[in-house]
XYZ file of C-alpha atoms in Angstrom:
226
model
C -51.304 -16.544 28.577
C -52.032 -14.947 25.052
C -53.071 -17.626 23.710
C -56.081 -17.999 26.153
C -56.443 -14.310 26.329
C -59.779 -13.750 24.062
C -57.878 -10.317 21.798
C -60.374 -7.682 20.634
C -62.496 -8.162 17.278
C -60.792 -6.004 14.834
C -62.513 -3.034 13.867
C -60.441 -1.909 10.498
C -60.284 -4.833 7.794
C -58.358 -4.615 4.969
C -57.589 -7.303 1.412
C -54.319 -8.352 3.466
C -56.243 -8.785 6.566
C -58.774 -10.783 4.832
C -57.095 -12.791 2.267
C -54.689 -14.128 5.935
C -58.221 -15.001 6.969
C -59.268 -17.776 4.205
C -55.493 -18.804 3.909
C -55.285 -19.154 7.532
C -56.888 -18.017 10.700
C -54.746 -19.225 12.932
C -52.116 -17.385 11.682
C -54.775 -14.357 11.316
C -54.941 -14.464 14.750
C -51.481 -14.126 15.902
C -51.001 -11.761 12.906
C -53.838 -8.961 13.247
C -55.807 -9.400 16.806
C -52.616 -10.667 19.043
C -50.167 -8.619 16.699
C -47.040 -11.211 16.624
C -45.014 -10.433 13.388
C -41.937 -11.078 12.075
C -39.090 -8.910 13.556
C -37.414 -7.984 10.598
C -39.728 -6.693 7.250
C -39.516 -8.552 3.771
C -36.903 -6.932 1.568
C -40.319 -7.242 -1.200
C -42.771 -5.440 1.447
C -39.839 -2.714 1.938
C -38.846 -2.617 -1.757
C -42.568 -2.347 -2.946
C -43.121 -0.053 -0.641
C -40.022 2.607 -1.340
C -41.412 1.887 -5.741
C -45.264 3.010 -4.972
C -43.864 6.525 -2.959
C -41.355 6.958 -5.930
C -44.375 6.721 -8.589
C -46.295 8.806 -6.731
C -43.922 11.264 -6.272
C -43.385 11.621 -9.682
C -46.692 11.386 -10.627
C -47.870 14.158 -8.571
C -44.869 16.081 -9.587
C -45.883 15.597 -13.263
C -49.404 15.690 -13.247
C -50.628 17.420 -10.035
C -47.907 20.225 -10.301
C -47.271 20.481 -13.543
C -43.246 20.146 -13.695
C -41.379 18.927 -16.076
C -41.328 14.773 -17.133
C -37.154 15.313 -16.154
C -37.931 17.155 -12.942
C -40.689 14.806 -11.928
C -39.188 11.883 -12.490
C -35.102 13.037 -10.910
C -38.069 13.765 -7.479
C -38.835 10.437 -7.924
C -35.686 8.794 -8.143
C -34.787 10.626 -5.011
C -37.964 9.389 -3.060
C -37.029 5.819 -3.726
C -33.429 6.497 -2.413
C -34.476 8.117 0.712
C -37.137 5.872 0.920
C -35.112 2.641 0.226
C -31.937 3.796 2.580
C -29.838 1.455 3.439
C -32.332 -1.918 3.726
C -29.937 -4.975 3.325
C -30.644 -6.795 0.291
C -30.072 -10.722 0.491
C -27.620 -11.154 -2.053
C -30.173 -13.725 -3.794
C -32.625 -11.517 -4.315
C -32.614 -9.193 -7.218
C -34.381 -6.321 -5.544
C -31.222 -4.046 -4.508
C -31.128 0.031 -3.885
C -28.541 0.028 -7.480
C -31.820 -3.086 -9.427
C -34.619 -0.483 -8.114
C -32.871 2.208 -9.779
C -31.973 0.665 -12.868
C -36.235 -0.481 -13.042
C -37.371 2.970 -12.334
C -35.196 4.488 -15.044
C -36.388 1.367 -17.048
C -40.553 1.744 -16.007
C -40.235 5.384 -17.706
C -38.841 4.789 -21.035
C -41.283 2.234 -21.519
C -44.452 4.595 -19.946
C -43.626 8.205 -20.671
C -45.209 10.548 -18.611
C -46.334 12.512 -21.748
C -48.064 9.581 -24.159
C -48.423 7.068 -20.991
C -51.667 5.429 -22.435
C -52.897 5.508 -18.725
C -53.788 8.643 -17.262
C -54.825 9.819 -13.887
C -58.858 10.408 -13.826
C -59.392 13.813 -11.973
C -62.335 14.475 -9.509
C -64.655 17.228 -9.042
C -61.933 19.771 -7.788
C -59.595 18.832 -11.220
C -56.602 17.501 -8.955
C -55.977 13.928 -9.976
C -56.696 10.910 -8.115
C -53.153 9.899 -7.576
C -53.476 7.080 -4.614
C -56.810 6.656 -3.863
C -57.299 5.801 0.040
C -61.033 4.724 1.388
C -62.171 3.370 4.791
C -66.178 2.827 4.128
C -68.580 0.802 6.632
C -69.246 -2.522 4.741
C -73.056 -2.783 5.605
C -75.318 -1.324 8.713
C -76.169 -4.993 8.637
C -72.604 -6.144 9.656
C -72.006 -4.859 12.871
C -68.944 -5.520 15.095
C -69.400 -7.785 17.871
C -68.255 -5.924 21.003
C -69.375 -1.743 19.848
C -72.218 -3.099 17.677
C -70.662 -0.527 15.027
C -70.278 -1.081 11.718
C -67.495 -3.126 9.952
C -64.733 -0.910 7.972
C -63.309 -2.110 5.069
C -60.260 0.220 3.885
C -57.800 0.000 1.660
C -55.043 2.067 -0.994
C -55.489 1.848 -4.836
C -52.341 3.833 -6.753
C -54.697 5.427 -8.717
C -58.045 5.934 -10.622
C -57.443 6.718 -14.775
C -58.293 6.657 -17.665
C -57.445 4.147 -19.795
C -58.934 3.050 -23.282
C -62.090 5.351 -22.993
C -62.803 3.709 -19.313
C -62.801 5.022 -15.878
C -60.477 1.709 -14.256
C -58.418 1.478 -10.870
C -55.075 1.415 -11.710
C -51.824 -0.421 -9.628
C -48.432 -1.161 -10.035
C -46.682 -4.502 -8.850
C -43.270 -5.804 -9.035
C -42.710 -9.185 -9.359
C -39.974 -11.630 -10.180
C -42.168 -13.019 -13.360
C -44.826 -12.787 -15.468
C -46.218 -14.090 -18.529
C -49.621 -16.002 -18.504
C -50.168 -17.040 -14.255
C -49.183 -13.824 -13.573
C -51.781 -12.248 -15.802
C -54.202 -15.101 -14.472
C -53.791 -14.061 -10.404
C -55.708 -10.774 -10.936
C -59.117 -11.894 -11.787
C -61.936 -11.869 -9.484
C -58.999 -11.181 -7.372
C -60.548 -9.942 -3.350
C -58.289 -6.786 -4.064
C -59.711 -5.585 -6.664
C -63.547 -6.206 -6.326
C -62.661 -4.146 -3.008
C -61.071 -1.304 -4.883
C -63.977 -1.512 -7.064
C -66.710 -1.018 -4.854
C -65.113 1.596 -2.978
C -64.619 3.371 -6.268
C -68.729 3.538 -6.697
C -69.287 3.914 -3.317
C -67.991 8.093 -4.506
C -69.816 8.283 -7.053
C -66.726 6.983 -9.567
C -67.835 4.341 -12.144
C -65.231 2.809 -12.781
C -65.427 -0.421 -14.947
C -62.234 -1.971 -15.092
C -59.138 -2.803 -13.711
C -55.197 -2.077 -14.786
C -52.560 -4.049 -13.651
C -49.107 -2.970 -14.846
C -46.365 -5.577 -13.974
C -42.344 -4.851 -13.447
C -40.416 -7.452 -13.647
C -37.101 -6.583 -11.878
C -34.710 -9.363 -12.282
C -30.440 -10.335 -11.927
C -29.607 -9.405 -15.383
C -33.166 -7.294 -16.780
C -36.100 -5.485 -16.123
C -39.130 -6.436 -18.133
C -42.892 -5.192 -17.743
C -46.566 -6.573 -18.904
C -49.717 -5.264 -18.092
C -53.230 -6.995 -17.522
């Protein structure tokens, strides 16, 4: 019955939805129109969310509240542990809580808060733009087929930052491998062109994208930037 019922057309889209539709319209139909999703969350998604929350907490404590680097990192570590919880990690995946904690320590040793060349851009209110959320109408001519309202495009970048003298869109990624193929996959990636479009809509003249990758492996942690 569900397959024969026309589902409502989504009013709000994001890059994951767009990418899924390009990959497979049928998958998009079941996942985002009929809302059929796997019963259990992927370990990669769960670990990635915990990682992002921990980095955000650390940066907000240091750049926003003026807390010392050591205390800010302790707050971030606590957030990582809380967000990860008791989620079961398959033995073949190197994203257990222990490995995530080790990677968190590695990250701040590689990129100390005090000397990191990536610094948060501060908005007109003087606050650091850590976590850049947006939900904007795509176009007055691109309307929802049922309501006639403009279709909304939403997203969330990890940070608007300054890097090498330029205002930048910044994003952290956890991964299992680094190298040329890792860096090349971001070229003209819709996720980041969307972020740049949104930033300019808010009057933020971002001119580049900076992606920092952390490879969490069984025996080591590595990093790279693109």
